[in-house]
Short mmCIF file of C-alpha atoms in Angstrom, two decimals:
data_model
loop_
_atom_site.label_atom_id
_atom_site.label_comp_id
_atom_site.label_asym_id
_atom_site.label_seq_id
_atom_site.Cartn_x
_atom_site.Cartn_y
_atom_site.Cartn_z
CA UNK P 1 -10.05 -1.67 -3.04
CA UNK P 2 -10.34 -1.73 0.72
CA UNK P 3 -13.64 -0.90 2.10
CA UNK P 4 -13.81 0.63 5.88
CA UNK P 5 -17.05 1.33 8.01
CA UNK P 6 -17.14 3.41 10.87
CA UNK P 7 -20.25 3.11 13.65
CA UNK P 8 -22.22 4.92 14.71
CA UNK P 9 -22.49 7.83 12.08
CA UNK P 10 -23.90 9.50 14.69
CA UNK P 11 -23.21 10.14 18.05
CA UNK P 12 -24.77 12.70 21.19
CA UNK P 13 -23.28 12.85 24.25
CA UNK P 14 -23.29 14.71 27.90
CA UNK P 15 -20.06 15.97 28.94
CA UNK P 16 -18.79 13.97 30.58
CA UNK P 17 -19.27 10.69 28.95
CA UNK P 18 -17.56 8.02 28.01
CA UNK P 19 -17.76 6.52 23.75
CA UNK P 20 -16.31 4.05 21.32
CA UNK P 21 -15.79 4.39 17.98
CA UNK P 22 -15.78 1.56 15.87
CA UNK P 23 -13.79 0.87 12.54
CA UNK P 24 -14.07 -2.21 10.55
CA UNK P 25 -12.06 -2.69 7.29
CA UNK P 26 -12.41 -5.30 4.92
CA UNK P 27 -8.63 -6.16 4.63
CA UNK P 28 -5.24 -6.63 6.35
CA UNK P 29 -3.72 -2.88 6.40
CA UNK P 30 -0.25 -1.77 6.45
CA UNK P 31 -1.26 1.72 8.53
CA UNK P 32 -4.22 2.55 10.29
CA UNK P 33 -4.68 5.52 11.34
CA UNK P 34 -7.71 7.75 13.41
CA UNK P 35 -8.18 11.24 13.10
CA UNK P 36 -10.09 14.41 14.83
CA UNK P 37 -11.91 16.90 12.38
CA UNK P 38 -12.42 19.71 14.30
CA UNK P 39 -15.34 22.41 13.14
CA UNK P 40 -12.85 24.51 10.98
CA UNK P 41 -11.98 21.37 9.04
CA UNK P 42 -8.50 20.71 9.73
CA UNK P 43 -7.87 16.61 10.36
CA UNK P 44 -6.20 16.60 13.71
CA UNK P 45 -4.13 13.10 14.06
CA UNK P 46 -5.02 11.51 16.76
CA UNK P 47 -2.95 7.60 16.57
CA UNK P 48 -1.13 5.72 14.00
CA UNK P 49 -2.20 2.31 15.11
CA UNK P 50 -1.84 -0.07 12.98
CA UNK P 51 -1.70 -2.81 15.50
CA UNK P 52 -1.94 -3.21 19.31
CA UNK P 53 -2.58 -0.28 21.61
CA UNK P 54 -1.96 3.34 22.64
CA UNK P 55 -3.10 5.63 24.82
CA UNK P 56 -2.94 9.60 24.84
CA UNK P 57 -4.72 11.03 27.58
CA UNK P 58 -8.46 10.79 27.55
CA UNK P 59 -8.10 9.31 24.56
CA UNK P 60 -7.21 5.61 23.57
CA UNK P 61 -6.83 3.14 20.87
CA UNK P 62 -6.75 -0.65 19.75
CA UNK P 63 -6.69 -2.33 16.45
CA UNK P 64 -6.93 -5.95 15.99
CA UNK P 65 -5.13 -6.38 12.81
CA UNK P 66 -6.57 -10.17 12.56
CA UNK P 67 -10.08 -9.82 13.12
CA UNK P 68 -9.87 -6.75 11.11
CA UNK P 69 -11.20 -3.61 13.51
CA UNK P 70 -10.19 -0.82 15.70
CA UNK P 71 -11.77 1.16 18.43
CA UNK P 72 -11.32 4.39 19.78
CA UNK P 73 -11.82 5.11 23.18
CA UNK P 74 -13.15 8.52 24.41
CA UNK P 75 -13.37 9.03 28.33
CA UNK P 76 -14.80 11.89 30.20
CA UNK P 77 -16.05 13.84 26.80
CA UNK P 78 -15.91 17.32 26.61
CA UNK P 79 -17.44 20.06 24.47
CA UNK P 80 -13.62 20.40 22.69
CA UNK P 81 -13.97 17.18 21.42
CA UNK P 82 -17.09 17.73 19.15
CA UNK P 83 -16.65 16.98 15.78
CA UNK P 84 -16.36 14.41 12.71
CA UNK P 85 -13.78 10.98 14.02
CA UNK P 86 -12.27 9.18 10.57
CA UNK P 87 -10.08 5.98 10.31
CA UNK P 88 -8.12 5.55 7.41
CA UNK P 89 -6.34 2.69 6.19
CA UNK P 90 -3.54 0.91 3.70
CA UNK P 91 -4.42 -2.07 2.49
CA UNK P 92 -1.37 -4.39 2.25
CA UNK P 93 -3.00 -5.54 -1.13
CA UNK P 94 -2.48 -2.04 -2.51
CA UNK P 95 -0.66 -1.72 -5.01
CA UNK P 96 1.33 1.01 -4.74
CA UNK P 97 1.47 4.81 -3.59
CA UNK P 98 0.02 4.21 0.14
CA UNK P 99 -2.93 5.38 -0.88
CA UNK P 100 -5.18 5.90 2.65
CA UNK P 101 -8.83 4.84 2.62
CA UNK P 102 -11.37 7.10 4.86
CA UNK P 103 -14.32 6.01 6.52
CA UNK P 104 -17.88 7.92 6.51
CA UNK P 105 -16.54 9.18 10.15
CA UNK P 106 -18.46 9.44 13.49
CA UNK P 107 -20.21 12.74 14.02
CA UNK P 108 -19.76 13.22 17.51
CA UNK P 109 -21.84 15.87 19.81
CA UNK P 110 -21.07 16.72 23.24
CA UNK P 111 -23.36 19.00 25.37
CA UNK P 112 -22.47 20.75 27.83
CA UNK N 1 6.88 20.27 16.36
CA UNK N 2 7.09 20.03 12.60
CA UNK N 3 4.01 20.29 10.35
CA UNK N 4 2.77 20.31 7.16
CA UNK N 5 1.39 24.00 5.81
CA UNK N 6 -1.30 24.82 3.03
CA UNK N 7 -1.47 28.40 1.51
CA UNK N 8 -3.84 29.81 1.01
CA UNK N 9 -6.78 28.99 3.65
CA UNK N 10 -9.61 29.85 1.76
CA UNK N 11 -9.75 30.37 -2.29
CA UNK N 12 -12.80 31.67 -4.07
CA UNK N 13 -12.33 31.15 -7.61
CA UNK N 14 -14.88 31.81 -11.19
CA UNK N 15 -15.63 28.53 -13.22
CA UNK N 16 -13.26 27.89 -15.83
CA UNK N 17 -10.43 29.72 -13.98
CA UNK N 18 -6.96 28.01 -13.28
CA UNK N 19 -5.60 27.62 -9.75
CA UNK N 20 -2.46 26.42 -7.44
CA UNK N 21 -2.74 25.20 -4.10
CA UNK N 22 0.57 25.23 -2.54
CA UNK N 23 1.76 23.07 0.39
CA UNK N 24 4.80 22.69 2.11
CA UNK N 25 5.43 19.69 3.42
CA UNK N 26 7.58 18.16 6.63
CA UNK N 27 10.82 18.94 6.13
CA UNK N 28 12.61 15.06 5.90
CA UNK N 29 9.45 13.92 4.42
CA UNK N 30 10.11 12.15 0.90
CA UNK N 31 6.38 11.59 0.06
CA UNK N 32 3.31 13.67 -0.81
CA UNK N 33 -0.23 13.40 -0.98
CA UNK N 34 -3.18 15.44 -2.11
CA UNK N 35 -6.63 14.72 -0.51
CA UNK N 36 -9.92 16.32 -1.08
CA UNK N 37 -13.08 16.57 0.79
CA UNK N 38 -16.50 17.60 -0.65
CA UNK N 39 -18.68 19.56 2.60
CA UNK N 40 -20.53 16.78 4.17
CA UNK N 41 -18.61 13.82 2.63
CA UNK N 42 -15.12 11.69 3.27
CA UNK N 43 -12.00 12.24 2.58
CA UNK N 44 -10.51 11.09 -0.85
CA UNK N 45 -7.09 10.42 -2.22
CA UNK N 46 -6.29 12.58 -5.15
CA UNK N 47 -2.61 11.49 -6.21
CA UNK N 48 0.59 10.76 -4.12
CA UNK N 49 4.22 11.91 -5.08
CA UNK N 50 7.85 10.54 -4.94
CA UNK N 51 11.11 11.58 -6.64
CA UNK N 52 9.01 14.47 -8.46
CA UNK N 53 7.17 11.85 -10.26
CA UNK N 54 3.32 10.28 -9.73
CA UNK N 55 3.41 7.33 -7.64
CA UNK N 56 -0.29 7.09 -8.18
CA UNK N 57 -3.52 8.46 -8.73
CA UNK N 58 -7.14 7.90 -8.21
CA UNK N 59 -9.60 7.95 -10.77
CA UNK N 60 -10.73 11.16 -9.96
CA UNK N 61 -6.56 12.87 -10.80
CA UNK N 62 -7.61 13.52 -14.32
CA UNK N 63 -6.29 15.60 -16.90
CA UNK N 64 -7.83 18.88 -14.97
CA UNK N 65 -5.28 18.51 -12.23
CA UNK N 66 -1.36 18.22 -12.03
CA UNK N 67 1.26 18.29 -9.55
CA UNK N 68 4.42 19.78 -8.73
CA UNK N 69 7.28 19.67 -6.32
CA UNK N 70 9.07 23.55 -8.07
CA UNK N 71 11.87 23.57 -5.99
CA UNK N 72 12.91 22.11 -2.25
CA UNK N 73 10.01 23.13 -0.31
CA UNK N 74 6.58 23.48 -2.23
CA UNK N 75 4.47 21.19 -3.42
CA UNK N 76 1.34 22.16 -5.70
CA UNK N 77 -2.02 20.65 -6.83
CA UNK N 78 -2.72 22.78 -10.16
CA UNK N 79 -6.48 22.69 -11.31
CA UNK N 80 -6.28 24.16 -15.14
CA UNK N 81 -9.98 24.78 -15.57
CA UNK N 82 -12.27 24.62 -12.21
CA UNK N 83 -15.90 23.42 -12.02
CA UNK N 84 -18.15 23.67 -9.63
CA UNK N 85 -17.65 19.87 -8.45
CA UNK N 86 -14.28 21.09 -7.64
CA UNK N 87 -15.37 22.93 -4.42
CA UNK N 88 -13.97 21.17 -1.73
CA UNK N 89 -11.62 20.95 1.08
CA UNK N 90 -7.98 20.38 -0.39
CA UNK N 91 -6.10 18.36 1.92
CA UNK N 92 -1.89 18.32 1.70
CA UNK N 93 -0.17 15.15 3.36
CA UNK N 94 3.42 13.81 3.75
CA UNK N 95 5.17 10.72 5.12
CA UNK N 96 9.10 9.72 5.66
CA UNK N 97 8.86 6.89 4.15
CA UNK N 98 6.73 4.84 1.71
CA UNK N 99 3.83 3.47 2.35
CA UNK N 100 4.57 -0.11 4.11
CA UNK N 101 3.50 1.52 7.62
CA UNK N 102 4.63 4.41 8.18
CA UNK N 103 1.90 7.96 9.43
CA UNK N 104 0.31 10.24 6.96
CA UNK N 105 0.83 13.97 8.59
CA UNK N 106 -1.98 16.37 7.15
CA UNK N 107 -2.42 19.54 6.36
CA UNK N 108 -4.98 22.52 7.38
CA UNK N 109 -6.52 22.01 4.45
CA UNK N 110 -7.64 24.57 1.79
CA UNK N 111 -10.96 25.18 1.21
CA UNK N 112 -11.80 25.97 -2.48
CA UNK N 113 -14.71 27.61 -3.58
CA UNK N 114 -15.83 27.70 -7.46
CA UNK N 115 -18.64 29.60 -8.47
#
């Protein structure tokens, strides 16, 4: 199946800050897709992205679908935004039931 | 906004005991997923659901769990005898359409507990 790494594991910041978040995936991918786990556990969506880019506030995206990666941008970090950062992905080769593939995640930290 | 729900939150549940997580997805969503999450570790696909049959399943889906869409609303994960492996965060997902790029929404998640 499709394999996806996401760098750094870890990642400490001052408020204030500004990160990216890498994810690299082994394959061409029907849906890509990043998402916020805040410290209760719930998976916040943050972009479906599986090409091109999008912006949401502090927070942006891009995914080159033909070199195979996407970043997420984080700009002027806050404390709220502490927590684990996945991408998940479809393979096109899959072969059915659009299964989605998680990466290790980014643990991010941001101090006050 | 729409979302997808999970009942119950939290479950604490004795090895060997039975138990139904319940879900209710988007409401003109035609596909389900189940996802689980062991503490510390990344998510993984369980089993995904269309036209109240299996569409697939991952190698972990075994005979221990099933699935269920009862009526127009719920879905369910069933696990007929937990272990302790089976502690994890249950995740709930659903999509309009299948697959070919189209967004996963997710669930809160429930967190089982198996002692």
């Amino acid at each position: 199946g499709i394999q996806v790494e996401q760098s750094p594991p870890d990642l400490i910041l001052q408020e204030g800050a500004n990160s990216t978040l890498r994810c690299n995936f082994s394959d061409s991918v029907n849906n890509l897709q990043w998402f916020h786990q805040n410290p209760w556990g719930q998976l916040i969506n943050l972009f479906y992205i599986p090409s091109g880019t999008k912006q949401n506030g502090r927070l942006s995206a891009t995914t080159v679908a033909t070199e195979r990666y996407s970043l997420l941008y984080i700009s002027s970090s806050q404390t709220t935004d502490s927590g684990v950062y996945f991408c998940a992905v479809e393979g096109v080769m899959e072969t059915s039931g659009s299964r989605l593939t998680f990466g290790e995640g980014t643990q991010l930290t941001v101090n006050p | 906004e729409p979302e997808v729900t999970q009942t119950p939150s939290h479950q604490v549940t004795q090895m060997g005991q039975e138990v139904i997580l319940r879900c209710v997805p988007i409401s003109n969503h035609l596909y389900f997923y189940w996802y689980r999450q062991i503490l510390g570790q990344k998510v993984e696909f369980l089993v995904s659901f269309y036209n109240n049959e299996i569409s697939e399943k991952s190698e972990i889906f075994d005979d221990q769990f099933s699935v269920e869409r009862p009526d127009g609303s719920n879905f369910t994960l069933k696990i007929r005898s937990t272990k302790l492996e089976d502690s994890a965060m249950y995740f709930c997902a659903s999509s309009v359409v299948w697959g070919r790029s189209y967004e996963q929404y997710f669930g809160p998640g429930t967190r089982l507990t198996v002692t």
